[in-house]
Tab-separated table of C-alpha atoms and ligand atoms in Angstrom:
chain	number	residue	atom	x	y	z
A	110	LYS	CA	-30.810	-11.986	-4.309
A	111	LYS	CA	-30.067	-8.654	-2.656
A	112	GLY	CA	-32.456	-9.398	0.228
A	113	SER	CA	-32.679	-6.404	2.543
A	114	TYR	CA	-29.799	-4.590	0.848
A	115	ASP	CA	-30.016	-1.793	-1.739
A	116	HIS	CA	-27.098	-3.045	-3.822
A	117	TYR	CA	-25.085	-6.216	-4.376
A	118	MET	CA	-21.853	-4.471	-3.414
A	119	GLN	CA	-23.401	-3.531	-0.053
A	120	LYS	CA	-24.683	-7.071	0.472
A	121	GLU	CA	-21.324	-8.573	-0.442
A	122	ILE	CA	-19.427	-6.250	1.918
A	123	HIS	CA	-21.717	-7.172	4.819
A	124	GLU	CA	-21.609	-10.868	3.949
A	125	GLN	CA	-17.880	-11.158	4.703
A	126	PRO	CA	-18.108	-12.784	8.153
A	127	HIS	CA	-19.970	-15.588	6.386
A	128	SER	CA	-17.934	-15.767	3.154
A	129	LEU	CA	-14.695	-15.941	5.157
A	130	THR	CA	-16.175	-18.724	7.248
A	131	THR	CA	-16.977	-20.756	4.136
A	132	THR	CA	-13.479	-20.089	2.727
A	133	MET	CA	-11.980	-21.702	5.847
A	134	ARG	CA	-14.602	-24.411	6.365
A	135	GLY	CA	-13.077	-27.885	6.758
A	136	ARG	CA	-9.595	-26.521	6.066
A	137	LEU	CA	-8.350	-25.681	9.586
A	138	LYS	CA	-7.864	-29.080	11.177
A	139	ASP	CA	-6.083	-30.297	14.341
A	140	GLY	CA	-4.202	-27.028	14.718
A	141	GLY	CA	-2.976	-27.176	11.105
A	142	VAL	CA	-4.188	-26.399	7.599
A	143	LEU	CA	-5.505	-28.941	5.110
A	144	LEU	CA	-5.985	-27.791	1.517
A	145	GLY	CA	-7.181	-30.776	-0.489
A	146	GLY	CA	-6.262	-29.066	-3.766
A	147	LEU	CA	-2.608	-28.538	-2.822
A	148	LYS	CA	-1.614	-31.437	-0.625
A	149	GLU	CA	-0.090	-33.557	-3.403
A	150	HIS	CA	1.921	-30.559	-4.635
A	151	LEU	CA	3.322	-29.134	-1.390
A	152	LYS	CA	6.697	-30.872	-1.830
A	153	THR	CA	7.138	-29.435	-5.319
A	154	ILE	CA	6.187	-25.954	-4.137
A	155	ARG	CA	8.639	-26.165	-1.213
A	156	ARG	CA	11.451	-27.013	-3.632
A	157	CYS	CA	10.683	-24.223	-6.106
A	158	ARG	CA	13.110	-21.356	-6.656
A	159	ARG	CA	10.505	-18.620	-6.684
A	160	VAL	CA	6.789	-17.966	-6.356
A	161	VAL	CA	5.407	-15.634	-9.020
A	162	PHE	CA	1.996	-14.117	-8.278
A	163	ILE	CA	-0.013	-13.179	-11.366
A	164	GLY	CA	-3.371	-11.396	-11.576
A	165	CYS	CA	-5.266	-8.242	-12.586
A	166	GLY	CA	-7.101	-5.536	-10.650
A	167	THR	CA	-8.326	-6.528	-7.208
A	168	SER	CA	-6.964	-10.060	-7.579
A	169	TYR	CA	-3.474	-8.645	-8.126
A	170	ASN	CA	-3.931	-6.553	-4.980
A	171	ALA	CA	-4.950	-9.649	-3.004
A	172	ALA	CA	-1.750	-11.373	-4.129
A	173	LEU	CA	0.237	-8.291	-3.104
A	174	ALA	CA	-1.355	-8.521	0.361
A	175	ALA	CA	-0.253	-12.166	0.526
A	176	ARG	CA	3.320	-11.565	-0.592
A	177	PRO	CA	4.791	-10.626	2.820
A	178	PHE	CA	3.387	-13.642	4.680
A	179	VAL	CA	4.181	-16.077	1.872
A	180	GLU	CA	7.811	-14.903	1.975
A	181	GLU	CA	7.851	-15.037	5.766
A	182	LEU	CA	6.265	-18.466	6.220
A	183	THR	CA	7.912	-20.264	3.297
A	184	GLY	CA	11.255	-18.474	2.872
A	185	ILE	CA	10.682	-18.604	-0.888
A	186	PRO	CA	11.276	-15.350	-2.831
A	187	VAL	CA	8.025	-13.927	-4.228
A	188	THR	CA	7.731	-11.701	-7.289
A	189	MET	CA	4.595	-9.912	-8.505
A	190	GLU	CA	3.270	-9.721	-12.058
A	191	VAL	CA	0.319	-7.846	-13.479
A	192	ALA	CA	-0.785	-10.385	-16.100
A	193	SER	CA	-0.780	-7.998	-19.070
A	194	ASP	CA	2.655	-6.653	-18.153
A	195	LEU	CA	4.167	-10.152	-17.925
A	196	LEU	CA	2.860	-10.769	-21.450
A	197	ASP	CA	4.011	-7.384	-22.778
A	198	ARG	CA	7.543	-8.061	-21.545
A	199	GLN	CA	7.487	-11.795	-22.183
A	200	GLY	CA	9.145	-11.876	-18.753
A	201	PRO	CA	11.204	-14.892	-17.743
A	202	ILE	CA	9.275	-17.819	-16.223
A	203	TYR	CA	11.164	-21.047	-15.483
A	204	ARG	CA	10.422	-24.713	-14.817
A	205	GLU	CA	11.668	-24.146	-11.256
A	206	ASP	CA	9.006	-21.471	-10.627
A	207	THR	CA	5.641	-21.839	-8.959
A	208	ALA	CA	3.275	-19.472	-10.790
A	209	VAL	CA	0.210	-18.622	-8.696
A	210	PHE	CA	-2.716	-17.218	-10.698
A	211	VAL	CA	-5.304	-15.265	-8.738
A	212	SER	CA	-8.698	-14.565	-10.324
A	213	GLN	CA	-12.185	-14.289	-8.874
A	214	SER	CA	-13.905	-15.271	-12.118
A	215	GLY	CA	-11.210	-17.565	-13.447
A	216	GLU	CA	-12.014	-16.167	-16.899
A	217	THR	CA	-9.985	-12.936	-17.193
A	218	ALA	CA	-8.327	-12.994	-20.623
A	219	ASP	CA	-5.014	-11.442	-19.563
A	220	THR	CA	-4.657	-13.875	-16.664
A	221	LEU	CA	-5.504	-16.882	-18.845
A	222	LEU	CA	-3.014	-15.813	-21.536
A	223	ALA	CA	-0.343	-15.458	-18.834
A	224	LEU	CA	-1.318	-18.960	-17.665
A	225	ASP	CA	-0.804	-20.407	-21.163
A	226	TYR	CA	2.577	-18.678	-21.261
A	227	ALA	CA	3.640	-20.073	-17.862
A	228	LEU	CA	2.448	-23.572	-18.832
A	229	GLU	CA	4.519	-23.402	-22.027
A	230	ASN	CA	7.533	-22.408	-19.956
A	231	GLY	CA	7.111	-25.429	-17.697
A	232	ALA	CA	6.260	-23.741	-14.368
A	233	LEU	CA	4.034	-25.403	-11.782
A	234	CYS	CA	0.778	-23.464	-12.197
A	235	VAL	CA	-1.474	-22.962	-9.168
A	236	GLY	CA	-4.914	-21.296	-9.253
A	237	ILE	CA	-6.682	-19.278	-6.557
A	238	THR	CA	-10.215	-18.753	-7.817
A	239	ASN	CA	-13.817	-18.372	-6.750
A	240	THR	CA	-15.213	-20.257	-9.715
A	241	VAL	CA	-15.362	-24.038	-9.793
A	242	GLY	CA	-15.146	-25.279	-13.384
A	243	SER	CA	-13.646	-21.998	-14.666
A	244	THR	CA	-10.957	-22.060	-17.326
A	245	LEU	CA	-8.378	-21.091	-14.705
A	246	SER	CA	-9.416	-23.896	-12.398
A	247	ARG	CA	-9.328	-26.437	-15.214
A	248	LYS	CA	-6.034	-25.393	-16.822
A	249	THR	CA	-3.931	-24.978	-13.663
A	250	HIS	CA	-2.114	-28.049	-12.294
A	251	CYS	CA	-3.713	-27.557	-8.892
A	252	GLY	CA	-5.154	-24.831	-6.700
A	253	VAL	CA	-7.603	-23.613	-4.116
A	254	HIS	CA	-11.245	-22.683	-4.632
A	255	ILE	CA	-11.903	-19.766	-2.313
A	256	ASN	CA	-15.571	-20.711	-1.841
A	257	ALA	CA	-16.694	-17.104	-1.169
A	258	GLY	CA	-20.016	-17.637	-2.951
A	259	CYS	CA	-21.132	-15.908	-6.129
A	260	GLU	CA	-19.985	-12.268	-6.366
A	261	ILE	CA	-22.222	-10.017	-8.475
A	262	GLY	CA	-21.064	-6.433	-7.812
A	263	VAL	CA	-18.512	-5.467	-10.461
A	264	ALA	CA	-16.215	-4.105	-7.757
A	265	SER	CA	-14.792	-7.124	-5.974
A	266	THR	CA	-15.141	-7.065	-2.163
A	267	LYS	CA	-15.777	-10.411	-0.494
A	268	ALA	CA	-13.633	-12.256	-3.058
A	269	TYR	CA	-10.678	-10.005	-2.132
A	270	THR	CA	-10.778	-10.927	1.557
A	271	SER	CA	-11.355	-14.618	0.783
A	272	GLN	CA	-8.450	-14.652	-1.677
A	273	ILE	CA	-6.139	-13.287	1.033
A	274	VAL	CA	-7.349	-15.902	3.503
A	275	ALA	CA	-6.935	-18.707	0.934
A	276	MET	CA	-3.361	-17.564	0.301
A	277	ALA	CA	-2.718	-17.350	4.063
A	278	MET	CA	-3.792	-20.986	4.336
A	279	MET	CA	-1.584	-21.825	1.349
A	280	ALA	CA	1.422	-20.150	3.010
A	281	LEU	CA	0.713	-22.011	6.263
A	282	ALA	CA	0.475	-25.337	4.407
A	283	VAL	CA	3.661	-24.789	2.392
A	284	GLY	CA	5.555	-23.629	5.487
A	285	SER	CA	4.220	-26.375	7.756
A	286	ASP	CA	7.454	-28.389	7.602
A	287	GLN	CA	9.415	-25.579	9.281
A	288	ILE	CA	9.840	-26.055	13.026
A	289	SER	CA	11.255	-22.570	13.644
A	290	THR	CA	7.999	-20.859	12.607
A	291	GLN	CA	5.562	-23.165	14.469
A	292	THR	CA	4.635	-20.546	17.114
A	293	ARG	CA	4.070	-17.939	14.425
A	294	ARG	CA	1.862	-20.350	12.456
A	295	ASP	CA	-0.175	-21.147	15.581
A	296	ALA	CA	-0.770	-17.421	16.145
A	297	ILE	CA	-1.908	-16.921	12.545
A	298	ILE	CA	-4.243	-19.926	12.698
A	299	SER	CA	-5.778	-18.538	15.859
A	300	GLY	CA	-6.101	-15.175	14.052
A	301	LEU	CA	-7.921	-16.920	11.198
A	302	THR	CA	-10.318	-18.548	13.653
A	303	SER	CA	-11.216	-15.187	15.175
A	304	LEU	CA	-11.381	-13.401	11.814
A	305	PRO	CA	-15.152	-13.656	11.155
A	306	SER	CA	-16.019	-12.116	14.537
A	307	ASN	CA	-13.476	-9.330	14.020
A	308	VAL	CA	-14.940	-8.654	10.575
A	309	SER	CA	-18.418	-8.392	12.141
A	310	GLU	CA	-16.924	-5.893	14.576
A	311	VAL	CA	-15.325	-3.706	11.905
A	312	LEU	CA	-18.557	-3.688	9.859
A	313	LYS	CA	-20.101	-1.665	12.699
A	314	LEU	CA	-18.132	1.286	11.279
A	315	ASP	CA	-20.758	1.521	8.515
A	316	VAL	CA	-22.410	4.697	9.836
A	317	GLU	CA	-19.058	6.310	10.568
A	318	MET	CA	-17.881	5.566	7.010
A	319	LYS	CA	-21.068	7.070	5.616
A	320	GLU	CA	-20.343	10.270	7.573
A	321	LEU	CA	-16.765	10.273	6.317
A	322	ALA	CA	-18.042	9.755	2.760
A	323	SER	CA	-20.336	12.765	3.047
A	324	SER	CA	-17.361	14.906	4.099
A	325	LEU	CA	-15.428	13.759	0.994
A	326	ILE	CA	-18.248	13.940	-1.529
A	327	ASP	CA	-16.887	17.023	-3.325
A	328	SER	CA	-13.190	16.150	-3.180
A	329	GLU	CA	-11.436	15.773	-6.499
A	330	SER	CA	-8.908	13.298	-5.281
A	331	LEU	CA	-8.058	10.992	-2.387
A	332	LEU	CA	-4.666	9.542	-1.478
A	333	VAL	CA	-4.167	6.390	0.574
A	334	PHE	CA	-0.791	5.694	2.214
A	335	GLY	CA	0.139	2.228	3.422
A	336	ARG	CA	3.268	0.115	3.848
A	337	GLY	CA	4.354	-3.408	4.757
A	338	TYR	CA	1.359	-5.706	5.180
A	339	ASN	CA	-0.944	-2.816	4.262
A	340	TYR	CA	0.614	-1.520	1.077
A	341	ALA	CA	-1.943	-3.668	-0.747
A	342	THR	CA	-4.724	-2.193	1.410
A	343	ALA	CA	-3.757	1.278	0.163
A	344	LEU	CA	-3.841	0.164	-3.490
A	345	GLU	CA	-7.094	-1.751	-3.098
A	346	GLY	CA	-8.842	1.016	-1.103
A	347	ALA	CA	-7.897	3.525	-3.796
A	348	LEU	CA	-9.002	1.139	-6.558
A	349	LYS	CA	-12.435	0.749	-4.923
A	350	VAL	CA	-12.884	4.541	-4.699
A	351	LYS	CA	-11.713	5.026	-8.277
A	352	GLU	CA	-13.812	2.289	-9.879
A	353	VAL	CA	-17.170	2.819	-8.167
A	354	ALA	CA	-17.178	6.378	-6.788
A	355	LEU	CA	-15.510	7.675	-9.974
A	356	MET	CA	-13.145	9.805	-7.893
A	357	HIS	CA	-9.453	10.032	-8.633
A	358	SER	CA	-7.641	8.059	-5.974
A	359	GLU	CA	-4.127	6.651	-5.608
A	360	GLY	CA	-2.733	4.122	-3.187
A	361	MET	CA	0.861	4.822	-2.318
A	362	LEU	CA	3.741	3.222	-0.516
A	363	ALA	CA	4.316	5.432	2.527
A	364	GLY	CA	8.053	4.814	2.266
A	365	GLU	CA	7.994	6.616	-1.083
A	366	MET	CA	6.155	9.668	0.267
A	367	LYS	CA	9.113	11.997	0.344
A	368	HIS	CA	10.184	10.932	-3.133
A	369	GLY	CA	7.336	12.735	-4.887
A	370	PRO	CA	3.834	12.494	-3.375
A	371	LEU	CA	4.709	14.959	-0.576
A	372	ALA	CA	4.569	17.720	-3.200
A	373	LEU	CA	0.788	17.203	-3.461
A	374	VAL	CA	0.082	17.761	0.233
A	375	ASP	CA	-1.958	20.811	1.198
A	376	GLU	CA	-4.908	21.566	3.508
A	377	ASN	CA	-7.499	20.421	0.946
A	378	LEU	CA	-6.360	17.057	-0.395
A	379	PRO	CA	-7.761	14.292	1.831
A	380	ILE	CA	-5.191	11.625	2.731
A	381	ILE	CA	-5.912	8.310	4.414
A	382	VAL	CA	-2.953	6.899	6.342
A	383	ILE	CA	-3.094	3.270	7.436
A	384	ALA	CA	-1.280	3.008	10.772
A	385	THR	CA	-2.508	-0.132	12.521
A	386	ARG	CA	-0.091	-1.997	14.815
A	387	ASP	CA	2.725	-3.952	13.200
A	388	ALA	CA	6.493	-3.675	12.827
A	389	CYS	CA	6.054	-0.519	10.681
A	390	PHE	CA	3.951	1.359	13.243
A	391	SER	CA	6.577	3.861	14.382
A	392	LYS	CA	7.487	4.622	10.775
A	393	GLN	CA	3.836	5.426	10.077
A	394	GLN	CA	3.719	7.642	13.181
A	395	SER	CA	6.529	9.719	11.705
A	396	VAL	CA	4.808	9.817	8.286
A	397	ILE	CA	1.738	11.265	10.031
A	398	GLN	CA	3.896	13.894	11.753
A	399	GLN	CA	5.494	14.883	8.458
A	400	LEU	CA	2.110	15.188	6.766
A	401	LEU	CA	0.664	17.220	9.651
A	402	SER	CA	3.604	19.593	9.596
A	403	ARG	CA	2.640	20.331	5.968
A	404	ARG	CA	-0.954	20.961	7.070
A	405	GLY	CA	-2.209	17.719	5.467
A	406	ARG	CA	-5.886	16.826	5.819
A	407	LEU	CA	-5.538	13.407	7.445
A	408	ILE	CA	-7.787	10.459	8.069
A	409	VAL	CA	-5.843	7.863	10.060
A	410	MET	CA	-6.778	4.208	10.365
A	411	CYS	CA	-5.361	2.772	13.581
A	412	SER	CA	-5.820	-0.104	16.009
A	413	LYS	CA	-8.461	0.289	18.692
A	414	GLY	CA	-7.270	2.563	21.501
A	415	ASP	CA	-4.452	4.098	19.432
A	416	ALA	CA	-6.130	7.409	18.465
A	417	SER	CA	-3.862	9.548	20.615
A	418	ALA	CA	-0.780	7.478	19.725
A	419	VAL	CA	-1.269	8.151	16.005
A	420	CYS	CA	-2.511	11.712	16.293
A	421	PRO	CA	-1.516	13.383	19.591
A	422	SER	CA	-2.646	16.814	18.365
A	423	GLY	CA	-6.185	15.527	17.794
A	424	SER	CA	-6.255	17.207	14.371
A	425	CYS	CA	-6.846	14.011	12.341
A	426	ARG	CA	-10.032	12.137	11.729
A	427	VAL	CA	-9.444	8.657	13.184
A	428	ILE	CA	-10.879	5.275	12.182
A	429	GLU	CA	-10.262	2.662	14.904
A	430	VAL	CA	-10.296	-0.990	13.857
A	431	PRO	CA	-9.929	-4.255	15.793
A	432	GLU	CA	-6.392	-5.624	15.985
A	433	ILE	CA	-5.593	-9.113	14.726
A	434	ALA	CA	-2.411	-11.069	13.836
A	435	ASP	CA	-0.435	-8.449	11.866
A	436	CYS	CA	-0.314	-10.363	8.577
A	437	LEU	CA	-4.133	-10.777	8.601
A	438	GLN	CA	-4.749	-7.093	9.389
A	439	PRO	CA	-5.250	-6.286	5.650
A	440	VAL	CA	-8.462	-8.359	5.750
A	441	ILE	CA	-9.830	-6.096	8.497
A	442	ASN	CA	-8.413	-2.821	7.180
A	443	ILE	CA	-9.902	-3.018	3.698
A	444	ILE	CA	-13.445	-3.197	5.055
A	445	PRO	CA	-13.839	0.449	6.182
A	446	LEU	CA	-12.444	1.459	2.779
A	447	GLN	CA	-14.967	-0.777	0.977
A	448	LEU	CA	-17.723	0.867	3.033
A	449	LEU	CA	-16.316	4.313	2.262
A	450	ALA	CA	-16.234	3.614	-1.496
A	451	TYR	CA	-19.772	2.239	-1.355
A	452	HIS	CA	-21.250	5.247	0.475
A	453	LEU	CA	-19.261	7.744	-1.589
A	454	THR	CA	-20.745	6.203	-4.737
A	455	VAL	CA	-24.329	6.287	-3.475
A	456	LEU	CA	-23.946	9.867	-2.203
A	457	ARG	CA	-22.424	10.988	-5.502
A	458	GLY	CA	-25.334	9.372	-7.324
A	459	PHE	CA	-23.448	6.772	-9.367
A	460	ASP	CA	-24.284	3.175	-10.188
A	461	VAL	CA	-22.673	1.011	-7.482
A	462	ASP	CA	-23.058	-2.407	-9.056
A	463	GLN	CA	-22.384	-1.443	-12.686
A	464	PRO	CA	-19.672	1.234	-12.682
A	465	ARG	CA	-19.251	3.254	-15.872
A	466	ASN	CA	-17.147	1.492	-18.549
A	467	LEU	CA	-16.300	-1.541	-16.398
A	468	ALA	CA	-17.213	-5.227	-16.642
A	469	LYS	CA	-17.215	-7.920	-13.971
A	470	SER	CA	-15.102	-10.212	-16.053
A	471	VAL	CA	-12.878	-8.913	-18.856
A	472	THR	CA	-12.715	-11.820	-21.289
A	473	THR	CA	-11.045	-9.968	-24.152
A	474	GLN	CA	-7.534	-8.565	-24.342
B	1009	UD1	C1	-13.008	-30.593	-2.479
B	1009	UD1	C2	-14.380	-30.344	-3.135
B	1009	UD1	C3	-15.361	-29.885	-2.096
B	1009	UD1	C4	-15.441	-30.909	-0.956
B	1009	UD1	C5	-14.041	-31.207	-0.402
B	1009	UD1	C6	-14.132	-32.372	0.570
B	1009	UD1	C7	-14.726	-29.534	-5.443
B	1009	UD1	C8	-14.605	-28.430	-6.417
B	1009	UD1	N1	-14.273	-29.334	-4.185
B	1009	UD1	O1	-12.550	-29.367	-1.924
B	1009	UD1	O2	-16.643	-29.701	-2.690
B	1009	UD1	O3	-16.251	-30.420	0.089
B	1009	UD1	O4	-13.153	-31.581	-1.465
B	1009	UD1	O5	-12.892	-32.790	0.971
B	1009	UD1	O6	-15.216	-30.592	-5.771
B	1009	UD1	N2	-7.981	-26.731	-8.521
B	1009	UD1	C9	-7.197	-26.336	-9.586
B	1009	UD1	N3	-7.102	-25.021	-9.861
B	1009	UD1	C10	-7.751	-24.062	-9.138
B	1009	UD1	C11	-8.543	-24.453	-8.047
B	1009	UD1	C12	-8.625	-25.801	-7.759
B	1009	UD1	O7	-6.631	-27.169	-10.291
B	1009	UD1	O8	-7.618	-22.879	-9.477
B	1009	UD1	C13	-8.122	-28.188	-8.239
B	1009	UD1	C14	-7.481	-28.605	-6.931
B	1009	UD1	O9	-6.122	-28.893	-7.051
B	1009	UD1	C15	-8.315	-29.824	-6.574
B	1009	UD1	C16	-9.685	-29.484	-7.130
B	1009	UD1	O10	-9.496	-28.485	-8.099
B	1009	UD1	O11	-7.816	-30.946	-7.251
B	1009	UD1	C17	-10.646	-29.007	-6.064
B	1009	UD1	O12	-10.095	-27.894	-5.370
B	1009	UD1	P1	-10.760	-27.368	-3.998
B	1009	UD1	O13	-12.224	-27.223	-4.202
B	1009	UD1	O14	-9.998	-26.194	-3.520
B	1009	UD1	O15	-10.430	-28.653	-3.090
B	1009	UD1	P2	-11.006	-29.067	-1.666
B	1009	UD1	O16	-10.969	-27.940	-0.703
B	1009	UD1	O17	-10.306	-30.339	-1.312
B	1010	BG6	C1	-12.213	-6.644	-13.898
B	1010	BG6	C2	-13.069	-6.287	-12.703
B	1010	BG6	O1	-11.435	-5.540	-14.277
B	1010	BG6	O2	-11.368	-7.759	-13.612
B	1010	BG6	C3	-12.222	-6.131	-11.436
B	1010	BG6	O3	-13.790	-5.098	-12.973
B	1010	BG6	C4	-11.408	-7.385	-11.217
B	1010	BG6	O4	-13.080	-5.914	-10.309
B	1010	BG6	C5	-10.556	-7.724	-12.433
B	1010	BG6	O5	-10.593	-7.227	-10.080
B	1010	BG6	C6	-9.927	-9.100	-12.318
B	1010	BG6	O6	-10.957	-10.060	-12.309
B	1010	BG6	P1	-10.741	-11.546	-11.856
B	1010	BG6	O7	-12.046	-12.235	-12.129
B	1010	BG6	O8	-9.619	-12.090	-12.695
B	1010	BG6	O9	-10.393	-11.527	-10.413
B	1011	NA	NA1	-6.854	-27.834	-12.474
């Protein structure tokens, strides 16, 4: 039921304080993390040579958002695979690998075919899914149900944030035997606890995002630059705009800017730069300076109170978001972009919940 909302996507965006709460319910215990679906397999995962994340679309982006903290908290190398590309290449998967399959529906054909392939190659196969009883849940050796509640809008929103949180809990559980990272884990757990209230806070940007959307309604294209923890945010924000608002949009690694994308910059092309506080902050400040010196039309997302730090000249449009433990910041930062994509779609007169040519679950290859 949509209740008081006009569209499922809108309802699902605004539901996130609740869906994130249910994702974490009963799983943060005595200052640690308890994932019933993984506890018997933690030793095997700790001993593995590599974690391979596999997914499609938004689920791939969620895994990409998880990559930095999984590497940091477990020390295990992480590689990324788009499911169809792994199959196209018949890429190497070994018995010593932990293959983590991420899928909201648990029924995406490419992801399931990649799962069969990884099972044949003897890897430990772990699922991260929203759907109890799905093929993915049944065929994987173990996994985590994200418990975000049924998602109806074709463009995934609340499942994305819950997938990231489920993988954060997974990383905390796998890394829990490491004494040297205890303080870091405590900080992340406290960040998780405060996440729902911070998400409620960032949702108050709704009106501001609607205004921003109306200023972008006639743009042909939109770039989103991110790096580090928020590279995935750039890809996912651009994917949302592309799939529902039917506007060309690309998420880009800010570190690659001068190796090509800079050629596109002029006073018309809108560019969102994600520059919230983390170890990459000063690098993003210099990216903003380089874009401004080429007269770029900038929209900067920054931590609350940082407007003048990111844009001293005052010539950027600024979106200020609450600050949280750096590795969880992607959960906060995607929300204004979800709202932007939603409003852009409504203002452009397109179908929000059933975007042209797309399906919620792609069950054929
Ligand atoms: C489970 C119960 C939950 C109950 C809780 C109480 C289910 C589905 N979940 O949650 O209702 O409140 O115990 O302790 O009954 N799995 C996979 N692949 C996946 C996802 C999960 O194999 O992609 C497996 C897990 O390894 C586990 C089982 O499915 O064996 C349930 O997973 P999950 O719901 O995440 O476990 P709990 O959180 O313990
Ligand atoms: C489809 C959907 O392409 O499948 C996307 O339109 C989704 O929104 C993708 O991200 C992957 O789906 P799932 O269920 O495997 O997460
Ligand atoms: Na299973």
